[in-house]
XYZ file of C-alpha atoms in Angstrom:
731
model
C 19.755 22.038 44.008
C 23.444 22.971 43.857
C 24.341 19.549 45.187
C 22.253 17.836 42.504
C 23.855 19.992 39.808
C 27.327 19.257 41.145
C 26.669 15.518 41.248
C 25.278 15.618 37.715
C 28.322 17.483 36.400
C 30.619 15.076 38.223
C 28.832 12.144 36.580
C 29.067 13.821 33.166
C 32.812 14.138 33.800
C 33.143 10.341 33.753
C 33.474 8.465 30.473
C 30.234 6.555 30.982
C 28.501 9.757 32.051
C 29.666 11.557 28.907
C 28.416 8.728 26.666
C 25.045 8.696 28.428
C 24.840 12.489 28.153
C 25.279 12.265 24.383
C 22.724 9.446 24.307
C 20.117 11.539 26.133
C 20.803 14.559 23.911
C 20.303 12.402 20.817
C 17.080 11.019 22.291
C 15.731 14.524 22.960
C 16.487 15.614 19.395
C 14.879 12.476 18.017
C 11.719 13.083 20.023
C 11.657 16.626 18.663
C 11.972 15.348 15.093
C 9.290 12.700 15.627
C 6.932 15.361 16.938
C 7.699 18.365 14.727
C 9.222 17.164 11.453
C 8.013 13.624 10.798
C 4.477 12.385 10.311
C 4.770 8.883 11.749
C 1.028 8.417 12.269
C 1.608 7.181 15.810
C -1.582 5.720 17.250
C -2.161 4.364 20.725
C 0.033 3.944 23.768
C 1.908 0.942 22.351
C 3.225 2.841 19.330
C 4.035 5.849 21.525
C 6.066 3.541 23.763
C 7.945 2.118 20.766
C 8.726 5.611 19.509
C 10.058 6.626 22.926
C 12.417 3.670 23.339
C 13.612 3.091 19.766
C 16.361 5.794 19.693
C 18.245 4.082 22.527
C 19.463 0.625 21.382
C 21.495 1.404 18.256
C 22.730 4.803 19.436
C 23.900 3.260 22.732
C 25.640 0.504 20.776
C 27.460 3.027 18.580
C 28.328 5.541 21.296
C 29.371 2.692 23.582
C 32.102 1.688 21.143
C 34.129 4.657 22.372
C 34.283 3.085 25.842
C 36.710 0.464 24.495
C 39.269 3.208 23.722
C 41.914 3.832 26.407
C 43.498 7.082 25.215
C 41.623 10.067 26.605
C 41.592 12.403 23.609
C 40.812 9.568 21.230
C 37.912 8.457 23.438
C 36.329 11.921 23.491
C 36.996 12.463 19.788
C 35.444 9.125 18.852
C 32.427 9.515 21.139
C 31.724 13.014 19.881
C 32.371 11.955 16.274
C 29.777 9.180 16.558
C 27.364 11.657 18.101
C 27.943 14.026 15.177
C 27.154 11.219 12.731
C 23.939 10.380 14.581
C 23.070 14.074 14.649
C 23.802 14.497 10.934
C 21.684 11.460 10.057
C 18.780 12.795 12.100
C 18.904 16.332 10.739
C 19.425 15.271 7.133
C 16.330 13.100 7.400
C 14.369 15.941 8.966
C 15.240 18.274 6.098
C 14.779 15.609 3.420
C 11.375 14.685 4.834
C 10.131 18.250 4.383
C 10.691 17.978 0.652
C 9.954 14.327 -0.102
C 7.761 13.116 2.804
C 10.074 10.139 3.175
C 13.375 9.156 4.766
C 16.834 9.069 3.238
C 17.629 5.576 1.988
C 20.946 4.100 0.931
C 19.653 4.170 -2.637
C 19.010 7.873 -2.234
C 22.553 8.471 -1.045
C 24.044 6.374 -3.828
C 22.008 8.355 -6.335
C 23.052 11.649 -4.769
C 22.776 13.486 -8.067
C 19.044 12.861 -8.168
C 18.715 13.971 -4.568
C 20.504 17.228 -5.238
C 18.419 17.672 -8.350
C 15.320 17.288 -6.251
C 16.438 19.778 -3.648
C 18.468 22.104 -5.829
C 18.943 25.699 -4.800
C 15.775 25.485 -2.745
C 17.531 23.338 -0.136
C 18.192 26.327 2.106
C 14.494 27.129 2.040
C 13.835 23.832 3.779
C 15.460 25.025 6.983
C 13.074 26.211 9.689
C 13.682 28.685 12.532
C 13.252 25.924 15.099
C 16.153 24.002 13.569
C 18.369 26.065 15.851
C 17.190 23.745 18.619
C 19.048 20.886 16.944
C 22.278 22.846 17.466
C 21.744 24.384 20.875
C 23.543 21.622 22.787
C 26.842 22.171 20.963
C 27.634 25.633 22.387
C 26.367 24.493 25.791
C 28.722 21.497 25.829
C 31.587 23.663 24.573
C 30.927 26.178 27.363
C 30.803 23.468 30.040
C 34.114 22.005 28.874
C 35.736 25.422 28.466
C 34.729 26.486 31.980
C 35.726 23.024 33.212
C 32.319 22.303 34.691
C 32.823 19.073 32.770
C 36.320 17.632 32.791
C 37.909 14.942 30.683
C 38.218 11.598 32.432
C 41.709 10.126 31.996
C 40.735 6.785 33.496
C 40.166 4.017 30.908
C 36.770 2.361 31.154
C 36.741 -1.239 32.332
C 36.652 -3.686 29.392
C 34.077 -5.909 31.048
C 31.911 -2.898 31.712
C 32.342 -1.815 28.080
C 31.219 -5.243 26.920
C 28.286 -5.042 29.324
C 27.173 -1.794 27.660
C 27.425 -3.456 24.247
C 25.458 -6.464 25.482
C 22.833 -4.212 27.025
C 22.358 -2.335 23.776
C 22.007 -5.636 21.882
C 19.429 -6.840 24.384
C 17.541 -3.563 24.104
C 17.473 -3.841 20.324
C 16.238 -7.436 20.495
C 13.477 -6.374 22.854
C 12.636 -3.396 20.625
C 12.453 -5.644 17.555
C 10.292 -8.177 19.386
C 7.857 -5.470 20.470
C 7.851 -3.977 16.978
C 6.933 -7.354 15.461
C 3.993 -7.571 17.845
C 2.750 -4.200 16.639
C 3.418 -4.968 12.962
C 4.117 -8.643 12.155
C 6.650 -9.225 9.352
C 7.755 -5.616 9.674
C 11.144 -6.146 8.029
C 10.379 -9.056 5.711
C 7.361 -7.462 4.043
C 8.615 -3.887 4.053
C 5.266 -2.107 4.358
C 6.645 1.381 4.619
C 9.789 3.246 5.573
C 7.951 5.219 8.196
C 6.750 1.995 9.841
C 10.370 0.953 10.322
C 11.384 4.368 11.659
C 8.372 4.515 13.956
C 9.133 1.097 15.404
C 12.941 0.838 15.339
C 14.328 4.355 14.879
C 16.450 6.075 12.254
C 19.790 4.288 12.903
C 18.093 0.890 12.549
C 16.313 2.121 9.426
C 19.699 2.869 7.865
C 20.749 -0.749 8.389
C 17.436 -1.975 7.006
C 17.802 0.248 3.948
C 21.379 -0.910 3.395
C 20.276 -4.541 3.409
C 17.431 -3.818 0.976
C 19.800 -2.005 -1.372
C 22.451 -4.718 -1.160
C 19.964 -7.482 -1.938
C 18.475 -5.616 -4.886
C 21.829 -4.529 -6.319
C 23.289 -8.020 -5.980
C 20.558 -9.462 -8.204
C 20.683 -6.511 -10.551
C 24.461 -6.696 -10.982
C 24.275 -10.339 -12.055
C 21.920 -9.523 -14.937
C 23.041 -8.713 -18.470
C 21.479 -8.092 -21.851
C 21.871 -11.788 -22.679
C 19.343 -12.595 -19.958
C 16.733 -10.904 -22.135
C 16.913 -13.564 -24.844
C 14.892 -16.323 -23.121
C 12.533 -13.685 -21.739
C 11.715 -12.122 -25.113
C 11.318 -15.579 -26.658
C 8.836 -16.451 -23.923
C 6.925 -13.170 -24.290
C 6.567 -13.666 -28.043
C 5.454 -17.291 -27.767
C 3.118 -16.484 -24.866
C 1.467 -13.499 -26.592
C -2.318 -13.745 -27.025
C -3.712 -11.810 -29.973
C -6.522 -9.339 -29.275
C -10.124 -10.328 -29.816
C -11.337 -8.188 -32.766
C -14.796 -7.963 -31.180
C -13.385 -5.928 -28.290
C -10.122 -4.502 -29.576
C -10.185 -0.697 -29.373
C -13.785 -0.355 -28.162
C -12.625 2.100 -25.476
C -9.949 3.878 -27.526
C -9.337 7.439 -26.373
C -11.572 7.219 -23.306
C -10.593 8.160 -19.773
C -9.628 5.161 -17.656
C -10.726 5.132 -14.026
C -9.435 2.270 -11.903
C -11.269 1.541 -8.651
C -9.248 -0.598 -6.264
C -11.643 -2.674 -4.142
C -9.649 -3.244 -0.981
C -9.673 -6.829 0.388
C -12.727 -7.607 -1.742
C -13.399 -11.241 -2.639
C -15.560 -12.567 -5.462
C -17.942 -14.429 -3.142
C -19.328 -11.066 -1.979
C -20.875 -10.501 -5.405
C -24.621 -11.327 -5.156
C -24.112 -12.401 -1.546
C -26.954 -11.854 0.923
C -26.270 -11.954 4.636
C -28.874 -13.627 6.814
C -29.410 -11.680 10.026
C -32.335 -11.508 12.438
C -34.584 -13.396 10.070
C -33.923 -11.024 7.165
C -31.711 -10.967 4.072
C -29.313 -8.066 3.546
C -27.714 -7.619 0.126
C -24.092 -6.787 0.889
C -23.085 -5.050 -2.354
C -26.228 -4.043 -4.274
C -24.503 -1.514 -6.516
C -21.547 -3.703 -7.457
C -24.024 -6.496 -8.132
C -25.878 -4.252 -10.570
C -22.615 -3.486 -12.373
C -21.704 -7.164 -12.468
C -24.931 -8.007 -14.318
C -25.040 -4.880 -16.506
C -24.990 -5.008 -20.320
C -22.310 -2.322 -20.115
C -19.942 -4.495 -18.083
C -17.426 -7.146 -19.012
C -17.478 -9.053 -15.718
C -15.114 -11.932 -14.985
C -16.131 -14.626 -12.519
C -12.887 -16.616 -12.307
C -10.115 -14.081 -11.805
C -7.749 -15.040 -8.982
C -5.501 -12.816 -6.915
C -1.822 -13.655 -7.384
C -0.322 -11.697 -4.509
C 2.031 -12.845 -1.808
C 3.717 -10.909 1.028
C 3.378 -7.618 -0.843
C -0.427 -7.944 -0.798
C -1.869 -4.659 -2.139
C 1.485 -3.585 -3.574
C 1.717 -6.888 -5.460
C -1.727 -6.307 -6.949
C -0.754 -2.796 -8.017
C 2.475 -4.089 -9.533
C 0.574 -6.613 -11.627
C -2.165 -4.325 -12.919
C 0.350 -1.606 -13.781
C 3.169 -3.686 -15.285
C 1.774 -7.075 -16.315
C 4.485 -8.639 -14.135
C 4.330 -10.447 -10.801
C 5.454 -9.129 -7.465
C 8.207 -10.929 -5.579
C 8.155 -14.324 -3.927
C 9.451 -12.599 -0.787
C 8.825 -9.003 0.191
C 7.326 -6.238 -1.912
C 8.586 -5.332 -5.376
C 7.495 -1.722 -4.872
C 9.554 -1.484 -1.690
C 12.632 -3.422 -2.814
C 12.876 -2.390 -6.465
C 10.102 0.105 -7.141
C 12.234 3.195 -6.733
C 15.170 2.017 -8.858
C 14.097 -0.444 -11.557
C 13.323 0.721 -15.079
C 9.630 0.128 -15.727
C 7.247 0.369 -18.667
C 3.994 0.591 -16.757
C 0.458 1.547 -17.709
C 0.719 5.305 -16.969
C 3.825 5.606 -19.133
C 2.457 3.379 -21.900
C -0.778 5.388 -22.066
C 1.093 8.684 -22.058
C 2.957 7.513 -25.161
C -0.139 5.970 -26.770
C -2.840 8.589 -26.506
C -1.313 11.405 -24.474
C -2.914 10.342 -21.197
C -2.483 12.292 -17.962
C -2.176 9.969 -14.955
C -2.992 10.311 -11.267
C -3.510 8.221 -8.131
C -5.830 9.104 -5.253
C -5.170 7.414 -1.918
C -6.100 8.446 1.609
C -2.996 7.050 3.300
C 0.524 8.394 3.618
C 2.461 8.467 0.353
C 5.395 6.415 1.617
C 3.259 3.365 2.374
C 4.512 0.539 0.116
C 7.051 3.082 -1.196
C 4.380 4.499 -3.508
C 5.849 7.992 -3.652
C 8.956 6.690 -5.418
C 7.579 3.625 -7.245
C 4.891 5.732 -8.909
C 7.555 7.939 -10.456
C 9.204 4.913 -12.056
C 5.792 3.925 -13.394
C 5.293 7.356 -14.916
C 2.439 8.700 -12.804
C 2.116 12.455 -13.281
C 0.337 13.066 -9.981
C -0.053 11.275 -6.669
C -2.623 12.703 -4.286
C -1.966 11.070 -0.929
C -3.257 11.844 2.562
C -1.475 15.213 2.594
C -3.916 16.496 -0.060
C -7.089 15.508 1.755
C -9.044 16.289 4.910
C -6.916 16.058 8.028
C -7.397 12.676 9.614
C -8.852 12.178 13.071
C -10.845 9.558 14.943
C -14.080 10.606 13.232
C -13.027 10.190 9.604
C -10.240 7.619 9.395
C -8.579 4.566 10.880
C -5.058 3.127 10.819
C -4.989 2.613 7.058
C -6.105 6.057 6.024
C -9.031 8.337 5.315
C -12.409 6.665 4.941
C -13.425 6.135 1.339
C -16.383 8.491 1.018
C -14.357 11.394 2.380
C -11.348 10.596 0.195
C -13.515 10.301 -2.907
C -15.246 13.602 -2.252
C -11.948 15.349 -1.518
C -10.499 14.003 -4.764
C -12.990 15.756 -7.031
C -11.301 19.144 -6.761
C -8.200 17.547 -8.280
C -9.858 15.119 -10.700
C -11.791 17.871 -12.460
C -8.538 19.660 -13.317
C -6.820 16.658 -14.943
C -6.290 17.040 -18.670
C -8.279 14.457 -20.631
C -7.887 11.698 -21.520
C -6.681 10.669 -18.106
C -5.732 7.443 -16.373
C -6.799 7.722 -12.738
C -6.635 5.161 -9.963
C -8.601 5.257 -6.729
C -7.180 3.141 -3.903
C -9.852 2.570 -1.272
C -9.026 1.510 2.283
C -12.160 1.257 4.426
C -12.757 -2.425 3.638
C -9.434 -3.291 5.234
C -8.628 -5.682 8.037
C -9.663 -5.745 10.874
C -13.097 -4.612 9.513
C -14.131 -3.421 12.957
C -12.645 0.069 13.231
C -13.372 2.034 10.043
C -17.126 2.626 10.438
C -18.512 5.065 12.983
C -21.576 7.238 13.562
C -24.226 7.195 10.847
C -22.239 4.674 8.800
C -22.987 1.981 11.372
C -26.104 -0.032 10.674
C -25.410 -2.900 8.313
C -25.781 -6.024 10.449
C -22.781 -7.980 11.606
C -22.431 -11.652 10.823
C -22.652 -14.030 13.739
C -19.599 -16.261 13.885
C -16.867 -16.920 16.424
C -14.572 -14.537 14.545
C -15.046 -10.766 14.939
C -13.010 -10.132 11.789
C -15.462 -12.142 9.698
C -18.426 -10.569 11.456
C -17.419 -7.044 10.446
C -16.294 -7.879 6.897
C -19.750 -7.606 5.344
C -20.507 -4.210 6.871
C -17.307 -2.613 5.581
C -17.877 -4.224 2.168
C -21.324 -2.627 2.127
C -19.744 0.738 2.955
C -17.312 0.291 0.075
C -20.222 -0.549 -2.217
C -22.066 2.669 -1.369
C -18.810 4.628 -1.774
C -18.361 3.266 -5.295
C -21.980 4.101 -6.113
C -21.365 7.687 -4.985
C -18.399 7.894 -7.363
C -20.439 6.521 -10.271
C -23.269 8.954 -9.516
C -20.767 11.797 -9.652
C -19.282 10.594 -12.933
C -22.753 10.588 -14.477
C -23.740 13.976 -13.059
C -20.490 15.629 -14.123
C -20.502 14.249 -17.659
C -17.324 12.178 -17.278
C -19.125 8.847 -17.344
C -19.911 8.571 -21.053
C -16.331 9.286 -22.122
C -14.692 6.917 -19.642
C -14.296 3.265 -18.835
C -14.282 2.233 -15.209
C -12.243 -0.789 -14.164
C -12.937 -2.342 -10.780
C -10.698 -5.011 -9.268
C -10.196 -6.764 -5.950
C -6.614 -6.751 -4.751
C -6.450 -9.778 -2.443
C -8.404 -11.935 -0.028
C -10.107 -10.246 2.884
C -10.562 -13.356 5.001
C -7.372 -15.358 5.504
C -7.118 -19.133 5.107
C -6.865 -19.662 8.853
C -10.236 -17.939 9.294
C -11.983 -19.655 6.379
C -13.344 -22.589 8.438
C -15.278 -20.064 10.536
C -16.550 -18.450 7.330
C -17.612 -21.805 5.862
C -21.212 -21.891 7.197
C -21.869 -18.452 5.688
C -20.944 -19.662 2.195
C -22.819 -22.961 2.255
C -19.926 -25.111 3.474
C -19.000 -26.793 6.736
C -15.894 -26.233 8.805
C -15.258 -29.977 9.001
C -15.164 -30.525 5.227
C -13.413 -27.265 4.307
C -10.390 -28.080 2.128
C -7.493 -26.485 0.298
C -9.690 -26.547 -2.784
C -12.057 -24.192 -0.976
C -9.095 -22.039 0.060
C -8.034 -21.825 -3.584
C -11.516 -20.836 -4.777
C -11.622 -18.131 -2.105
C -8.685 -16.454 -3.873
C -11.065 -15.208 -6.564
C -11.477 -11.445 -6.773
C -13.763 -9.262 -8.898
C -12.629 -7.848 -12.208
C -15.156 -5.690 -14.020
C -14.692 -3.341 -16.949
C -17.614 -0.937 -17.298
C -17.854 0.537 -20.805
C -20.715 3.081 -20.882
C -22.748 2.781 -24.066
C -21.706 -0.808 -24.747
C -24.565 -3.321 -24.963
C -22.597 -6.562 -25.301
C -21.486 -6.848 -21.719
C -21.613 -10.272 -20.121
C -20.262 -12.463 -17.355
C -17.157 -14.266 -18.598
C -16.018 -17.516 -16.996
C -12.434 -17.416 -18.317
C -9.822 -18.412 -15.732
C -7.257 -15.653 -15.304
C -5.219 -13.661 -12.805
C -4.283 -10.091 -11.981
C -1.195 -10.307 -14.174
C -3.602 -10.549 -17.146
C -5.351 -7.261 -16.404
C -2.917 -4.886 -18.135
C -2.846 -6.587 -21.566
C -6.649 -6.846 -21.384
C -6.952 -3.113 -20.752
C -4.394 -2.250 -23.420
C -6.323 -4.145 -26.086
C -9.627 -2.542 -25.059
C -7.916 0.826 -25.586
C -6.573 -0.249 -28.970
C -2.961 -0.605 -27.774
C -1.285 -3.839 -28.864
C 0.699 -5.402 -26.005
C 2.853 -7.530 -28.307
C 6.093 -5.582 -27.882
C 5.893 -4.996 -24.129
C 7.631 -7.179 -21.555
C 4.466 -8.446 -19.894
C 3.844 -12.060 -18.910
C 0.056 -11.755 -18.708
C -2.426 -12.442 -21.501
C -5.544 -10.641 -22.719
C -8.470 -12.319 -20.934
C -10.744 -11.635 -23.908
C -8.413 -13.288 -26.399
C -9.366 -16.670 -27.833
C -5.691 -17.592 -27.327
C -5.799 -16.991 -23.566
C -4.363 -20.183 -22.047
C -6.373 -20.145 -18.788
C -3.411 -21.284 -16.696
C -3.394 -19.074 -13.621
C -0.242 -19.291 -11.521
C -0.381 -18.383 -7.868
C 2.717 -16.579 -6.620
C 3.995 -19.688 -4.797
C 5.597 -22.220 -7.136
C 3.564 -25.325 -8.064
C 0.276 -23.659 -7.095
C -2.102 -23.004 -9.966
C -5.687 -23.175 -11.171
C -7.122 -24.053 -14.586
C -10.674 -24.884 -15.677
C -9.785 -28.566 -15.198
C -7.265 -28.799 -12.349
C -6.441 -26.895 -9.182
C -3.178 -27.345 -7.268
C -2.982 -25.540 -3.940
C -0.890 -26.036 -0.808
C 0.363 -29.441 -1.951
C -3.061 -30.854 -2.876
C -4.541 -31.333 -6.345
C -8.237 -31.233 -7.239
C -10.639 -31.330 -10.147
C -11.640 -27.690 -10.448
C -15.254 -28.254 -11.440
C -16.116 -30.648 -8.611
C -13.548 -30.019 -5.875
C -12.763 -33.740 -5.732
C -9.187 -34.381 -4.631
C -6.895 -36.259 -7.002
C -4.990 -38.675 -4.791
C -3.872 -41.318 -7.280
C -3.555 -39.771 -10.756
C -2.946 -41.984 -13.770
C -0.116 -41.343 -16.218
C -2.264 -39.163 -18.479
C -3.293 -36.884 -15.619
C 0.284 -36.789 -14.295
C 1.504 -35.641 -17.698
C -1.185 -32.952 -17.906
C -0.376 -31.708 -14.417
C 3.356 -31.620 -15.143
C 2.760 -29.549 -18.287
C 0.514 -27.100 -16.435
C 2.921 -26.892 -13.500
C 5.820 -26.221 -15.847
C 3.861 -23.500 -17.675
C 2.892 -21.793 -14.405
C 6.404 -21.969 -12.952
C 7.926 -20.727 -16.211
C 5.675 -17.675 -16.137
C 6.844 -16.898 -12.601
C 10.470 -17.515 -13.566
C 10.316 -15.133 -16.535
C 8.652 -12.426 -14.483
C 11.237 -12.784 -11.706
C 14.054 -12.536 -14.231
C 12.661 -9.221 -15.480
C 11.912 -7.833 -12.032
C 14.983 -8.811 -10.015
C 17.402 -8.377 -12.932
C 15.935 -5.029 -13.989
C 15.960 -6.341 -17.556
C 13.728 -3.629 -19.015
C 16.753 -1.311 -18.845
C 18.263 -3.410 -21.665
C 15.084 -3.766 -23.719
C 14.880 -2.125 -27.146
C 11.866 -3.975 -28.527
C 9.586 -0.918 -28.595
C 9.870 2.846 -28.996
C 8.541 3.841 -25.570
C 11.893 4.930 -24.212
C 12.610 5.063 -20.506
C 10.935 6.878 -17.640
C 12.974 9.637 -16.012
C 11.764 9.832 -12.392
C 13.305 13.294 -12.073
C 10.526 14.549 -14.346
C 7.929 13.903 -11.652
C 7.173 15.708 -8.420
C 4.176 15.118 -6.189
C 4.445 18.420 -4.351
C 2.115 21.333 -5.116
C 0.166 19.251 -7.618
C -2.870 21.517 -7.599
C -0.680 24.455 -8.513
C 0.769 22.427 -11.387
C -2.687 21.457 -12.663
C -3.895 25.056 -12.646
C -0.738 26.205 -14.413
C -1.355 23.708 -17.227
C -4.951 24.868 -17.593
C -3.805 28.453 -17.795
C -1.100 27.623 -20.321
C -3.495 25.690 -22.560
C -6.271 28.243 -22.324
C -9.104 27.324 -24.714
C -7.238 24.121 -25.601
C -7.526 22.797 -22.047
C -9.390 19.481 -21.934
C -9.949 19.280 -18.188
C -13.517 18.804 -16.995
C -13.296 22.132 -15.185
C -12.375 23.924 -18.416
C -14.973 22.052 -20.464
C -17.672 23.212 -18.053
C -16.696 26.845 -18.440
C -14.499 26.974 -15.332
C -17.351 25.777 -13.131
C -16.456 23.309 -10.391
C -18.183 19.947 -10.039
C -17.277 19.399 -6.386
C -20.862 19.949 -5.243
C -22.073 17.201 -7.566
C -20.499 14.538 -5.387
C -22.862 13.232 -2.727
C -22.289 10.228 -0.500
C -25.220 9.589 1.847
C -24.488 7.663 5.021
C -25.879 4.208 5.713
C -28.452 5.740 8.036
C -29.593 8.172 5.328
C -29.828 5.373 2.766
C -31.803 3.069 5.067
C -34.033 5.277 7.245
C -36.692 2.561 7.538
C -34.235 0.320 9.366
C -33.650 2.943 12.037
C -37.295 3.985 12.256
C -38.137 0.393 13.074
C -35.433 0.312 15.722
C -36.631 3.610 17.146
C -40.248 2.395 17.234
C -39.177 -0.786 19.002
C -37.272 1.256 21.578
C -40.266 3.569 22.132
C -42.572 0.563 22.457
C -40.173 -1.064 24.877
C -39.988 2.101 26.951
C -43.814 2.424 26.988
C -44.221 -1.205 28.048
C -41.612 -0.691 30.735
C -43.412 2.433 31.955
C -46.771 0.645 31.902
C -45.329 -2.285 33.780
C -43.829 0.063 36.328
C -47.176 1.846 36.821
C -48.969 -1.471 37.178
C -46.485 -2.620 39.768
C -46.994 0.564 41.710
C -50.790 0.305 41.631
C -50.859 -3.368 42.608
C -48.145 -4.017 45.146
């Protein structure tokens, strides 16, 4: 043992040994932070492996720079200085995470005043007793040097060997990045979440990623000026669609409840899956809403998302502006750009309280900062709900029925009128992992693609989850004073899988075309207005960017003076030109242009040799669609709303919002308001409605299906037993 210790100390007394010692110490501290301080939602051996290796590449690269230095004292000073920087970056993130459930970005550091405002005098309270372990190596190293167990190495390190260390670190990072892309394709380009980057590549790499994001955003922002608003405001005014007087203000003053239907496509409405000689209605409850006299249901609303997927959809419904052509607006600009979004608009026009309920981590798609810029008062993420495990969740969060039930204890304390959004997750790719136990039972489709096969079962689960929410709203008394808006965020089955889906939707794989791909971009949009009897199915062609002005007009809020590029779908002036996020792709009642092909929308016939009249029409439509995208991009990337003075809304101050201890804040408001409190809890005489929420499992909802299966099994067992007895009696 003494010999091993002596050899180890001798190795640590070399320059390479000292660098590797610091590297191992940094790795140990990082593993401690990953385990104790951060919630990285690491699942499976592959992600564990990534987390174990990711501290090495960049830290070795940085620490290895000291090996190029010849002078002894300068070498040790530089190596230890780099180690201190790595240590400081790790610890600062650990402390910051305890307060904000996120990592320190370059934007955060540049806006240090807002960070200090967030932490304030309570910063010291964020330290934990175990933080001493982050410091324990410093006195140990000092002791070893003081007692000369470790000595300084006066020999310069070989330059070729130094370069080899640098090359090794670069190779390690390349391998790390390659493995990370396997686990999460487009990890850096789409920017799902800060914690995804940290989990896969480590904190030093995250700093570089954050710096690049900040540089890109600030470069575009710095180019913009107030003059850039002129063409934008001219476009907004000329593009404005006046409200339809038949519907304007019919929901004024009501609560607004948004239900985000994850990965839900329009073709699921009224769809019946054929399985084992029977028909299974996939979404019976949503179908009933779609055909209800209380529902304004739209049959030709198309998703307009791109790489930002769900975050793009949220951006559009909240702001009336598109997401980005590359990456996610919420990730790249959501925490910094001035926004005039639905929560803020409704707070200024009706005194609405706003909240989001979502069973995933708050940093996903940068929601915990973007929501503050949008003016959301409360954000109830996974930290507010039942602890996740293999029985109640999957990689994208808590299963919907559990999240919805857990949300009631917060929803009932919101001051009315409120604007609440539920983001569901269970109908999320890969559609094979979210359902377990008694929720299994809806038949799987039978195709070559397991993703398609499971899609209908998870959609059915989502349908029953939504029904449970509606049942609660009716039982609690919220239903009659609310409107419920349901929307699909993006496609669930990708274009590459559509040929395998074709036989299930009355098509053939051989004749499947880009026209069919375009039509599969349709998503549901339903506005349920309890008490209304003039609901109908509306065939207007529109997109998600049109949802906000439609909602505003239903609530009696004129969208004329807001920088929104969408149009009210109910307006007679709605142009019915729906731009997809990629330039030159669009759909109208007459023409569809998608992936370089053009079709007649009503028949699907491809236009291969258009005459001059058709060419002119297509050019005008293409120009209108591209102009809409151009104007939205100018607002979003230039942060032009910061210059806008065309309304009296003012600007959101993100410092006014905190998503910590939200329940405590809700109760404090109720107490302060006393008899004037408008929360459901107060209105019901301080009686909770949590027990009114019931969400039966699939097995409970369809007992006959399982009784039949059980009877078949019993019969099979009896026949087997009889056969066995017969065989025994008659050898």
